[in-house]
Short mmCIF file of C-alpha atoms and ligand atoms in Angstrom, two decimals:
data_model
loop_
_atom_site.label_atom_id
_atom_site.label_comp_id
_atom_site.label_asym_id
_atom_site.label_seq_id
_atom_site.Cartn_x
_atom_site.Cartn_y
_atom_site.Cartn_z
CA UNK A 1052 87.00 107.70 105.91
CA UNK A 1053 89.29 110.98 106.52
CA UNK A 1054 87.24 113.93 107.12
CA UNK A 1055 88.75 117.31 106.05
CA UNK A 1056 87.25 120.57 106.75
CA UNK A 1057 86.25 122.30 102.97
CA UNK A 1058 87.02 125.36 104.35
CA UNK A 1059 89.87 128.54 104.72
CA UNK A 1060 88.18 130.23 107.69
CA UNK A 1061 91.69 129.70 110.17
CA UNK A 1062 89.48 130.24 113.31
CA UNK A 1063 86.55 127.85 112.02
CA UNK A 1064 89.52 124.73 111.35
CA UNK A 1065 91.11 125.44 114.94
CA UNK A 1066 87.74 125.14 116.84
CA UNK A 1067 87.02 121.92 115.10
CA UNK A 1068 90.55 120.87 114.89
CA UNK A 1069 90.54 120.57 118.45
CA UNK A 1070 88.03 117.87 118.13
CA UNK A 1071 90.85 115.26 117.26
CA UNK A 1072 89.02 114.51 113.90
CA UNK A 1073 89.68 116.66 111.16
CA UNK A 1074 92.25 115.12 108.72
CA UNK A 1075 92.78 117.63 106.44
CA UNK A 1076 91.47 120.84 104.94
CA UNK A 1077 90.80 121.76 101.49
CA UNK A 1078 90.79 125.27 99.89
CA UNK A 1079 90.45 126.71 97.16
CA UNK A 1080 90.41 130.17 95.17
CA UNK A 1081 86.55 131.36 95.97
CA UNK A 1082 86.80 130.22 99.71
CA UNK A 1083 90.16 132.16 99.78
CA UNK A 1084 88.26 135.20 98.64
CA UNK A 1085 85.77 134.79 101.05
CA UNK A 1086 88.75 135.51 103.72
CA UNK A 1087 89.83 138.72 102.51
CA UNK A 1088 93.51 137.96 103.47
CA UNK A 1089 96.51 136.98 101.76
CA UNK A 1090 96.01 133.54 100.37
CA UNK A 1091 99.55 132.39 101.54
CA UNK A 1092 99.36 133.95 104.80
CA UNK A 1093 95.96 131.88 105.41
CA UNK A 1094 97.72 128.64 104.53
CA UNK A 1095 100.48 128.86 106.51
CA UNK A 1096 97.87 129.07 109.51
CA UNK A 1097 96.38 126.65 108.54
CA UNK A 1098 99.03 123.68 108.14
CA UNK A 1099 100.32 124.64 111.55
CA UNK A 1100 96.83 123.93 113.31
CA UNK A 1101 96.39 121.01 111.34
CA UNK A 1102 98.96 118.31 110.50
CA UNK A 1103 97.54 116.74 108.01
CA UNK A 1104 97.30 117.44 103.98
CA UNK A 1105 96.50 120.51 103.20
CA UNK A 1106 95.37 121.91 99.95
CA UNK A 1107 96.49 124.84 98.02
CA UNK A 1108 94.72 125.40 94.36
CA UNK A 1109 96.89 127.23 92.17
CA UNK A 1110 95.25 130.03 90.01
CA UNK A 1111 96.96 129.65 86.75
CA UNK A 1112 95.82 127.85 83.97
CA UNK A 1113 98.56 126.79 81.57
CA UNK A 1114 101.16 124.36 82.66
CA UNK A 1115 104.31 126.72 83.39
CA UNK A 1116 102.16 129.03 85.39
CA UNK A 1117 101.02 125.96 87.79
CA UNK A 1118 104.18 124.41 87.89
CA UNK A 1119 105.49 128.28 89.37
CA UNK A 1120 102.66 128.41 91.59
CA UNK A 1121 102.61 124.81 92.97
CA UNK A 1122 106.22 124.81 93.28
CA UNK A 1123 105.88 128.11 95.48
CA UNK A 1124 103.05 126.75 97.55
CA UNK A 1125 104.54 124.37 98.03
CA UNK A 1126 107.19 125.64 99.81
CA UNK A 1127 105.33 127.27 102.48
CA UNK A 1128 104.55 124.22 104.87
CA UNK A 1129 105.56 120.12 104.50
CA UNK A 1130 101.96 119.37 104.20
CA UNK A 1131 100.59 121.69 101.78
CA UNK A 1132 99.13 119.38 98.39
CA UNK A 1133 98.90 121.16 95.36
CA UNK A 1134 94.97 121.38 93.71
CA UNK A 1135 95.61 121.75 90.11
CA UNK A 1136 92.17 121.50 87.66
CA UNK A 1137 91.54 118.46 85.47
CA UNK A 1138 92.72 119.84 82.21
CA UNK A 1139 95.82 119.00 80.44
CA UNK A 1140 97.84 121.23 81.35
CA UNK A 1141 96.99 120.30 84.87
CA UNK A 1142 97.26 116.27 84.38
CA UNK A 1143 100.64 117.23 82.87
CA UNK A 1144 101.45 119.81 85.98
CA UNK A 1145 100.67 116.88 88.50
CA UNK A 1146 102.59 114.27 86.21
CA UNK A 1147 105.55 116.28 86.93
CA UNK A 1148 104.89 117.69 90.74
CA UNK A 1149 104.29 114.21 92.04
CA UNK A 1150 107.47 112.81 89.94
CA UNK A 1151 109.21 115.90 92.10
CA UNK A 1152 108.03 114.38 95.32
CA UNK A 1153 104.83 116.87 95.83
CA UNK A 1154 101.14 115.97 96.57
CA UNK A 1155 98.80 116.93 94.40
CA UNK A 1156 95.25 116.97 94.37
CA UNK A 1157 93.37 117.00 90.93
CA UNK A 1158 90.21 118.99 91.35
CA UNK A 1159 86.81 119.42 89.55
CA UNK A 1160 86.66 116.06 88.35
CA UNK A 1161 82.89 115.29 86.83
CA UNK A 1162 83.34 111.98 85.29
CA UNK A 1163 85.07 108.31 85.94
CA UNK A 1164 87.46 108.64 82.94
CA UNK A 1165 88.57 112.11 84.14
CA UNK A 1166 89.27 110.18 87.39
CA UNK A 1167 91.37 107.75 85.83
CA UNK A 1168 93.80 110.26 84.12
CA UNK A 1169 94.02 112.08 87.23
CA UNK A 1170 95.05 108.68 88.75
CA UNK A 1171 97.81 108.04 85.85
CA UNK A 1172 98.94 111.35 86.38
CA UNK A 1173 99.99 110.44 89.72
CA UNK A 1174 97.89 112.07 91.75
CA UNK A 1175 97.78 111.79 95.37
CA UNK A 1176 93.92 113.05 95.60
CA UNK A 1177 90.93 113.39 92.83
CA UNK A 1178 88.09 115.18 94.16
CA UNK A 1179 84.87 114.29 92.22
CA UNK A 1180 82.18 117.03 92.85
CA UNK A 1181 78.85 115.13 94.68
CA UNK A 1182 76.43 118.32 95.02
CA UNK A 1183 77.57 120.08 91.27
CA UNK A 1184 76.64 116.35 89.51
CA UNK A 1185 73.46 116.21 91.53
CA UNK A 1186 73.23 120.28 90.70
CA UNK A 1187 73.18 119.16 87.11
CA UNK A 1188 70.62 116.21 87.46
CA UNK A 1189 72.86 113.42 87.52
CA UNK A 1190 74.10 111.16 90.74
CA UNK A 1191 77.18 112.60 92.03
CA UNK A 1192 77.30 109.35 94.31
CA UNK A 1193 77.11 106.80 91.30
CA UNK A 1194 80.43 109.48 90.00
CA UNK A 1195 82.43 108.58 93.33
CA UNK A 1196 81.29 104.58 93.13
CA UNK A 1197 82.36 104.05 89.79
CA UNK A 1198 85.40 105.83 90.27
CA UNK A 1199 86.09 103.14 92.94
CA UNK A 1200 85.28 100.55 90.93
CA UNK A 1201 88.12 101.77 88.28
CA UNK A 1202 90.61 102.50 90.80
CA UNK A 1203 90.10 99.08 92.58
CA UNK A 1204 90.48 97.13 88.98
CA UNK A 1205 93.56 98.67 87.89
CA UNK A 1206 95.03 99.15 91.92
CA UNK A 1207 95.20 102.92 91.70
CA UNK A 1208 96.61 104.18 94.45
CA UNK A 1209 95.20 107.65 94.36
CA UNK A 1210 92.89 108.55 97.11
CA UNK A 1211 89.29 109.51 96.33
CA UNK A 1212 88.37 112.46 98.06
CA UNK A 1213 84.57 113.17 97.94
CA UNK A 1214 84.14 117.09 97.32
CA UNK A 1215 81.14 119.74 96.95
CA UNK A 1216 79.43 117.86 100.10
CA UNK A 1217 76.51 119.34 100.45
CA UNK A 1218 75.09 117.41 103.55
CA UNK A 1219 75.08 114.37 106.20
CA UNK A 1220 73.40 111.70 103.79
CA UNK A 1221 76.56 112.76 101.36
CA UNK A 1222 78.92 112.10 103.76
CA UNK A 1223 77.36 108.49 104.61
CA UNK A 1224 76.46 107.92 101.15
CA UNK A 1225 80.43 108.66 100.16
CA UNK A 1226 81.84 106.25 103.09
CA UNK A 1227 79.27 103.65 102.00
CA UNK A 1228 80.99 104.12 98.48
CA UNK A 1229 84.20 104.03 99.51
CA UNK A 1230 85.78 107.63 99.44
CA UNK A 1231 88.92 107.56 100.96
CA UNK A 1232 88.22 111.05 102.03
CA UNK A 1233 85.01 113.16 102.59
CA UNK A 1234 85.73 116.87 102.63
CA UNK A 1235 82.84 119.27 103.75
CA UNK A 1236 81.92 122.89 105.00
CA UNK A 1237 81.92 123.21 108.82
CA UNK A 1238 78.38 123.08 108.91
CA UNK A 1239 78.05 120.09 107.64
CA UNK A 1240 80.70 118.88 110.24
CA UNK A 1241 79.03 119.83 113.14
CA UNK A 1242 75.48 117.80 112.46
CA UNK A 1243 77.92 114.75 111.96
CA UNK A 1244 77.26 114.14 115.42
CA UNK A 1245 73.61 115.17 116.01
CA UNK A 1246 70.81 112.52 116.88
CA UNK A 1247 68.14 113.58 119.13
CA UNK A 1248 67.98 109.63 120.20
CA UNK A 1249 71.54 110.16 122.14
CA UNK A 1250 70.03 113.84 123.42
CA UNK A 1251 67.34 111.81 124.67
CA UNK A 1252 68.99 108.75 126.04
CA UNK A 1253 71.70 110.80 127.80
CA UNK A 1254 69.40 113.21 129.51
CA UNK A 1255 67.76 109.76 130.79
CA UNK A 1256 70.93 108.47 132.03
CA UNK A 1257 71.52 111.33 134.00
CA UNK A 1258 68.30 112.07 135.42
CA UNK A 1259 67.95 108.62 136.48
CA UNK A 1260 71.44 109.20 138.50
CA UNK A 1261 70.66 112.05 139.92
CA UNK A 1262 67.08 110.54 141.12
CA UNK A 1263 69.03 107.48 143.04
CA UNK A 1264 71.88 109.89 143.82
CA UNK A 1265 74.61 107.03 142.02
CA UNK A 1266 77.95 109.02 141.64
CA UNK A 1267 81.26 108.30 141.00
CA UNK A 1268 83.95 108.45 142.92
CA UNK A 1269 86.91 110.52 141.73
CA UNK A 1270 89.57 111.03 144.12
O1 G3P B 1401 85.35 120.97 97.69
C1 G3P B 1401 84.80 121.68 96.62
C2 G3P B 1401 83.80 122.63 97.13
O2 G3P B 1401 84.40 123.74 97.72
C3 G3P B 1401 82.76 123.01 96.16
O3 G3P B 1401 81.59 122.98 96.86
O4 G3P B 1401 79.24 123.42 97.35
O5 G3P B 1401 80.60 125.06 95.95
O6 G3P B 1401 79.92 122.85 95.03
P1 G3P B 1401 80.26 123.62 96.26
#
């Protein structure tokens, strides 16, 4: 599964770009305000500390307005996707962004059939929202399985990209379902990694060394 980093903090997505394993980033209008800076200024640091896709959500809501905005986000890196909203004015924005060439990632999808316009709209991503189903009191991981299930019967191509992550089990619950993508806050990055069994067992291994004095050799 790609991991990208559901962030626009620029100095948060360097320090864990640096890791090798971020794939991506996703943004979008409330974690730009959270920044305080000029949305295009912030993505423009961000595609050149990370290669991969990166996603810009436009703020209009009819279909000229996104096609304006998407166009001119577009233009301010190679790997910048559009985010347009699952509406139809947004289906019919991506319809005609991705016939231009453009990625586009269709965002606040809540349900399967959403997911399969999204998909014959041509988009590149649909993010399905894990934590705002479960918010709501129904399974946001069931959303993401049967949306695999739809895309795998027809051979969508679109890539399911597992959004509003909320904490490790998501993350292993959306590989387990096949996501193509999981996208999540920093924090939820960072305890990726954590298991106090490999704390343990390493502080044995080197204890043990340092008891029998075993080194290794370097030059
Ligand atoms: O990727 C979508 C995300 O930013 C929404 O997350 O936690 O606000 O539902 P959340």
């Amino acid at each position: 599964m790609k991991i990208f980093l559901d962030t626009a903090d620029v100095a948060e997505i360097r320090e864990y770009a640096a890791t090798g394993l971020v794939d991506g980033v996703t943004t979008n209008p409330s974690l730009a305000a959270k920044t305080g800076r000029d949305y295009a200024d912030v993505l423009k640091e961000i595609c050149a500390v990370v290669p991969g896709s990166v996603s810009a959500e436009v703020l209009a809501t009819d279909f000229d307005g996104m096609m304006k905005e998407g166009k001119a986000v577009s233009k301010i890196a190679k790997n910048i996707t559009i985010k347009v909203p699952l509406t139809w004015d947004g289906l019919k924005a991506c319809r005609a962004l991705s016939n231009d060439g453009l990625m586009v990632n269709v965002t606040l999808c809540f349900s399967p059939v959403q997911a399969m316009l999204a998909a014959k709209a041509g988009a590149t991503f649909i993010s399905p929202f894990i934590g705002r189903v479960d918010d709501v009191g129904e399974d946001g991981m069931g959303l993401v399985r049967d949306i695999r299930a739809i895309y795998d019967n027809y051979g969508f191509k679109t890539e399911i990209l597992a959004a509003s992550i909320r904490s490790v089990s998501h993350v292993r619950e959306a590989a387990l379902a096949g996501a193509d993508v999981g996208t999540m806050p920093t924090e939820i990055f960072k305890k990726l990694i954590s298991h106090p069994l490999t704390d343990k067992g390493l502080a044995a291994f080197i204890a043990d060394a340092k008891k029998a004095n075993v080194t290794i050799k370097t030059s």
